[in-house]
mmCIF file of C-alpha atoms in Angstrom:
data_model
loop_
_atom_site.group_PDB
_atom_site.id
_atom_site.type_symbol
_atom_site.label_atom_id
_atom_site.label_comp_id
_atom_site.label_asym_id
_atom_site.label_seq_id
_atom_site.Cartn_x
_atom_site.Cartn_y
_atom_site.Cartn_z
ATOM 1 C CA UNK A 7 -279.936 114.078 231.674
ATOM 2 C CA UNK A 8 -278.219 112.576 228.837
ATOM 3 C CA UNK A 9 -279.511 109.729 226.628
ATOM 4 C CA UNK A 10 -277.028 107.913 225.006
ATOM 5 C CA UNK A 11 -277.878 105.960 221.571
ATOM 6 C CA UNK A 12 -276.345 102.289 221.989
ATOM 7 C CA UNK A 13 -274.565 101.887 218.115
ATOM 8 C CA UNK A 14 -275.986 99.266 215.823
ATOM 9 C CA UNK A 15 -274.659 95.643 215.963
ATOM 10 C CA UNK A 16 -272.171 95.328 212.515
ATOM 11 C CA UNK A 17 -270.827 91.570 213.073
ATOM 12 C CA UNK A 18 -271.475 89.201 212.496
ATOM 13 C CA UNK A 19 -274.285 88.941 209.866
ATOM 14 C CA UNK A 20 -277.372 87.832 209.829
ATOM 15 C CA UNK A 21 -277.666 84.530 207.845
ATOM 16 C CA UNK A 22 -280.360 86.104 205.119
ATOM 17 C CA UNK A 23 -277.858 88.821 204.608
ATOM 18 C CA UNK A 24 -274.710 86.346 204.787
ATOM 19 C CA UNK A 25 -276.525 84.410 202.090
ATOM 20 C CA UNK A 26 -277.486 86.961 200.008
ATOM 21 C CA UNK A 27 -273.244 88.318 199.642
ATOM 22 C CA UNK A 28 -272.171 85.186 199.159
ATOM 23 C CA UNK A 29 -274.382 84.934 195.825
ATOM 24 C CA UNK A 30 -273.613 88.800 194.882
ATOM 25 C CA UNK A 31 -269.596 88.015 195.265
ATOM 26 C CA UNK A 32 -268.870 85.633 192.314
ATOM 27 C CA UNK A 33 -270.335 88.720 190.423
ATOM 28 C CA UNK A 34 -268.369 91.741 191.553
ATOM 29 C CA UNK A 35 -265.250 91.107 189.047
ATOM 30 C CA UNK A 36 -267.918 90.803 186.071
ATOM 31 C CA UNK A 37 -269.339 93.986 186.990
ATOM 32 C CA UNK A 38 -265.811 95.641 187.489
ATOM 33 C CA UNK A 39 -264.616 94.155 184.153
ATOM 34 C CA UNK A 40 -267.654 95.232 182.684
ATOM 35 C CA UNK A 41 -267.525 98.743 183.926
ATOM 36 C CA UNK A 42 -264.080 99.610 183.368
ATOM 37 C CA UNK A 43 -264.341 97.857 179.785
ATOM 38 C CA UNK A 44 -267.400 101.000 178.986
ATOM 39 C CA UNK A 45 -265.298 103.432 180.694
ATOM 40 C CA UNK A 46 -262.141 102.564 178.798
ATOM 41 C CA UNK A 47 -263.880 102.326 175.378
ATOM 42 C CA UNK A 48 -265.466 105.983 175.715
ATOM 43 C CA UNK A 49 -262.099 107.305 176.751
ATOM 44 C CA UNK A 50 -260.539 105.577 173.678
ATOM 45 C CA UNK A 51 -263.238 106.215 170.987
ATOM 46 C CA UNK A 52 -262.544 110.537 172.308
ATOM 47 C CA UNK A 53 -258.751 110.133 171.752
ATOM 48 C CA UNK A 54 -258.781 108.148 168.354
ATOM 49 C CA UNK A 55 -260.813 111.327 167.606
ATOM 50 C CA UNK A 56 -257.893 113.452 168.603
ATOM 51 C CA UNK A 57 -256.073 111.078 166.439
ATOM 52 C CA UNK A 58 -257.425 111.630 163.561
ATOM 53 C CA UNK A 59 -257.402 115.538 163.503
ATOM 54 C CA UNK A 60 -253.561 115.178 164.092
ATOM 55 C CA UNK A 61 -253.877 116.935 166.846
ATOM 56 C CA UNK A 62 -252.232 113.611 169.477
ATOM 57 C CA UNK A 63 -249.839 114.766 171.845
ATOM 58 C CA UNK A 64 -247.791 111.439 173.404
ATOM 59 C CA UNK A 65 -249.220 112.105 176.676
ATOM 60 C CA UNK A 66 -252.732 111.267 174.904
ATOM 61 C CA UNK A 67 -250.699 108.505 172.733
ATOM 62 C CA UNK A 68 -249.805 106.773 175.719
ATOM 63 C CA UNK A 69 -253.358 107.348 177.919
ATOM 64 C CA UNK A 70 -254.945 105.814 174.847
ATOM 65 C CA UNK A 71 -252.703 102.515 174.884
ATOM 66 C CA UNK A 72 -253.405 102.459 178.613
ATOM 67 C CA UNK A 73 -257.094 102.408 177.626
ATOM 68 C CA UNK A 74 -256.705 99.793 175.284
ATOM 69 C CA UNK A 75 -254.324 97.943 178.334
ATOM 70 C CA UNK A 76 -257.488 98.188 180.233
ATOM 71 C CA UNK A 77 -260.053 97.265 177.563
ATOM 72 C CA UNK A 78 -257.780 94.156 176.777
ATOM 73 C CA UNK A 79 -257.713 92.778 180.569
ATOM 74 C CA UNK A 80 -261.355 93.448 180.918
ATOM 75 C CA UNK A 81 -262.344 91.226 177.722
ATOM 76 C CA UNK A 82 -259.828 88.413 179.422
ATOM 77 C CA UNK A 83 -261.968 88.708 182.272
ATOM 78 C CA UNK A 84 -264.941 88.482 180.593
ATOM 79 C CA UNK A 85 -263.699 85.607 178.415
ATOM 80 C CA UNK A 86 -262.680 83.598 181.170
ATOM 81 C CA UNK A 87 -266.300 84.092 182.513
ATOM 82 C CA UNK A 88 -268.145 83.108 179.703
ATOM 83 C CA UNK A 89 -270.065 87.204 179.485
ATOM 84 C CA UNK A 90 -268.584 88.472 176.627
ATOM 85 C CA UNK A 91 -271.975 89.178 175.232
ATOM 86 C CA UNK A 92 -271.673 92.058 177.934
ATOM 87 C CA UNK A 93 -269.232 94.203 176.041
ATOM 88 C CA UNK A 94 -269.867 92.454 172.391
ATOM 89 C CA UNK A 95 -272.713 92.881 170.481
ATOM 90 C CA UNK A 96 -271.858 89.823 168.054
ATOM 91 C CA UNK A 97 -271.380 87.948 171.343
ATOM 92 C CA UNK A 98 -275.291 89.009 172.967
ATOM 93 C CA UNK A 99 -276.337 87.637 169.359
ATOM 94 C CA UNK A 100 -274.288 84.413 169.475
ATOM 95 C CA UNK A 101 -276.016 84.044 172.715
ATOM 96 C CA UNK A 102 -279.380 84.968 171.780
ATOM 97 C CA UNK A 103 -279.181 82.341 168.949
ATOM 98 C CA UNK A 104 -277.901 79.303 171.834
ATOM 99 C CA UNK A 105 -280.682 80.277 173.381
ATOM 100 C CA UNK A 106 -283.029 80.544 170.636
ATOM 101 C CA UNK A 107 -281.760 77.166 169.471
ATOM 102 C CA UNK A 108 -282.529 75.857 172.816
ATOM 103 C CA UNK A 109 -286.751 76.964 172.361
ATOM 104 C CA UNK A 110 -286.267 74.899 169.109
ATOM 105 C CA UNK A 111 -284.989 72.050 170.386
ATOM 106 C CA UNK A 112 -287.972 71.650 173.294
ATOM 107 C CA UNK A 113 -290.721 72.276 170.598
ATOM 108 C CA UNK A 114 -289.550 70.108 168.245
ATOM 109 C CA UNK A 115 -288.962 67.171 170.515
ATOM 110 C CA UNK A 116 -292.924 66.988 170.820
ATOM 111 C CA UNK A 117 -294.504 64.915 168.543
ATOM 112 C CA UNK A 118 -296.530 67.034 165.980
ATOM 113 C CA UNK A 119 -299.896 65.758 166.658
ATOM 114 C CA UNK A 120 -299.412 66.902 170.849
ATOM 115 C CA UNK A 121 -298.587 71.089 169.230
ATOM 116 C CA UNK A 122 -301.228 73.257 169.887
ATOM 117 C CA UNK A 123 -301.513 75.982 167.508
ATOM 118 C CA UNK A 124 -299.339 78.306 170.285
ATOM 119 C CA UNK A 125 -296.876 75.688 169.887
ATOM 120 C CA UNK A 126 -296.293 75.980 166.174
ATOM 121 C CA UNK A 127 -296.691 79.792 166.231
ATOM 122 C CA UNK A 128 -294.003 79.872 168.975
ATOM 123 C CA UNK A 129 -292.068 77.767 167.068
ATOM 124 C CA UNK A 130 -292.329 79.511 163.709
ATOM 125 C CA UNK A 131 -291.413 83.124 165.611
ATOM 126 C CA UNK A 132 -288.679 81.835 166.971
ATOM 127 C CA UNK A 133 -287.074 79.805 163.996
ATOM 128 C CA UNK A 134 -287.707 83.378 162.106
ATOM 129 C CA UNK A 135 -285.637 85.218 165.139
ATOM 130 C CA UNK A 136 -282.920 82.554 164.999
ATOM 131 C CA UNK A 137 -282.372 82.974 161.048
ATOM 132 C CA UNK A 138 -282.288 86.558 161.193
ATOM 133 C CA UNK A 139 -279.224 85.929 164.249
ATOM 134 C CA UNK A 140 -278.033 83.546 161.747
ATOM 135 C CA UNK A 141 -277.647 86.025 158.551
ATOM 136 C CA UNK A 142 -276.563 89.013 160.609
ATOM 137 C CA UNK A 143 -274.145 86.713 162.724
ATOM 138 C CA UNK A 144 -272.724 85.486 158.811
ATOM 139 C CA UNK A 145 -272.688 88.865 157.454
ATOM 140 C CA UNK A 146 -270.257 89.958 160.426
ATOM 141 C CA UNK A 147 -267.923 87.139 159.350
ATOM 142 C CA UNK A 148 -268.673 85.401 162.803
ATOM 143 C CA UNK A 149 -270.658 82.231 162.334
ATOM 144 C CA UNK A 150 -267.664 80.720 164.573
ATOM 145 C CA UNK A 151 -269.983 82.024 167.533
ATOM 146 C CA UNK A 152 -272.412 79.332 167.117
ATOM 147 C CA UNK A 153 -270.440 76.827 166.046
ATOM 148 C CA UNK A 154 -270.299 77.471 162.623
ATOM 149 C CA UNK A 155 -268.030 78.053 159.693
#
């Protein structure tokens, strides 16, 4: 006697799962840029390495302009997404400091008198943060990331 195992239903989804890929899409060419952005860098940071013991052949001349190609069309993608902060360190501090900004902003548009003392500790902490972002952001020569000169 043979059983036979019926094969699982594939289409169409159900709507919990049809919900949940149509958030997840909008991300997948973020992810992608962001992965072949890492993968490209390490690949490029090994053969500037080979560049500078002399040792280049133009196969690994050309593989490392393809990984700057790739590092390059990641970044636009990025860019045009607004998640450079991803692949940019100066960009996850610009982004900090927005952000920072924006804790300022909603404590200090309470009148004085209504802070508890969490408030103004908060608020002190985070004014400290923000001017540290501030001096590192200024001593990388990019203020321009928060709007600034």
């Amino acid at each position: 006697m043979s059983t036979t195992i019926p094969a699982p239903s594939t289409a169409p989804l159900p709507p919990e799962a049809a919900a949940a890929l149509a958030r997840a899409l909008p991300h997948f060419p973020i992810v992608r840029a962001v992965a072949e952005y890492e993968t490209a860098a390490v690949h490029a940071a090994q053969l500037a390495g080979l560049a500078e013991s002399g040792r280049m052949s133009d196969l690994d001349a050309r593989s490392l302009a393809d990984a700057e190609d790739v590092m390059a069309a990641a970044r636009t993608v990025l860019a045009e997404a607004g998640r450079l902060d991803l692949v940019d360190a100066m960009y996850a501090k610009a982004a900090r400091f927005r952000a920072l900004s924006t804790v300022i902003d909603r404590l200090t548009a309470r009148d004085s008198h209504y802070m508890t003392p969490a408030d103004w500790r908060e608020l002190h902490g985070v004014q400290d943060e923000r001017a540290d972002l501030y001096f590192e952001l200024k001593r990388a020569g990019r203020l321009d990331l928060v709007g600034g000169v």
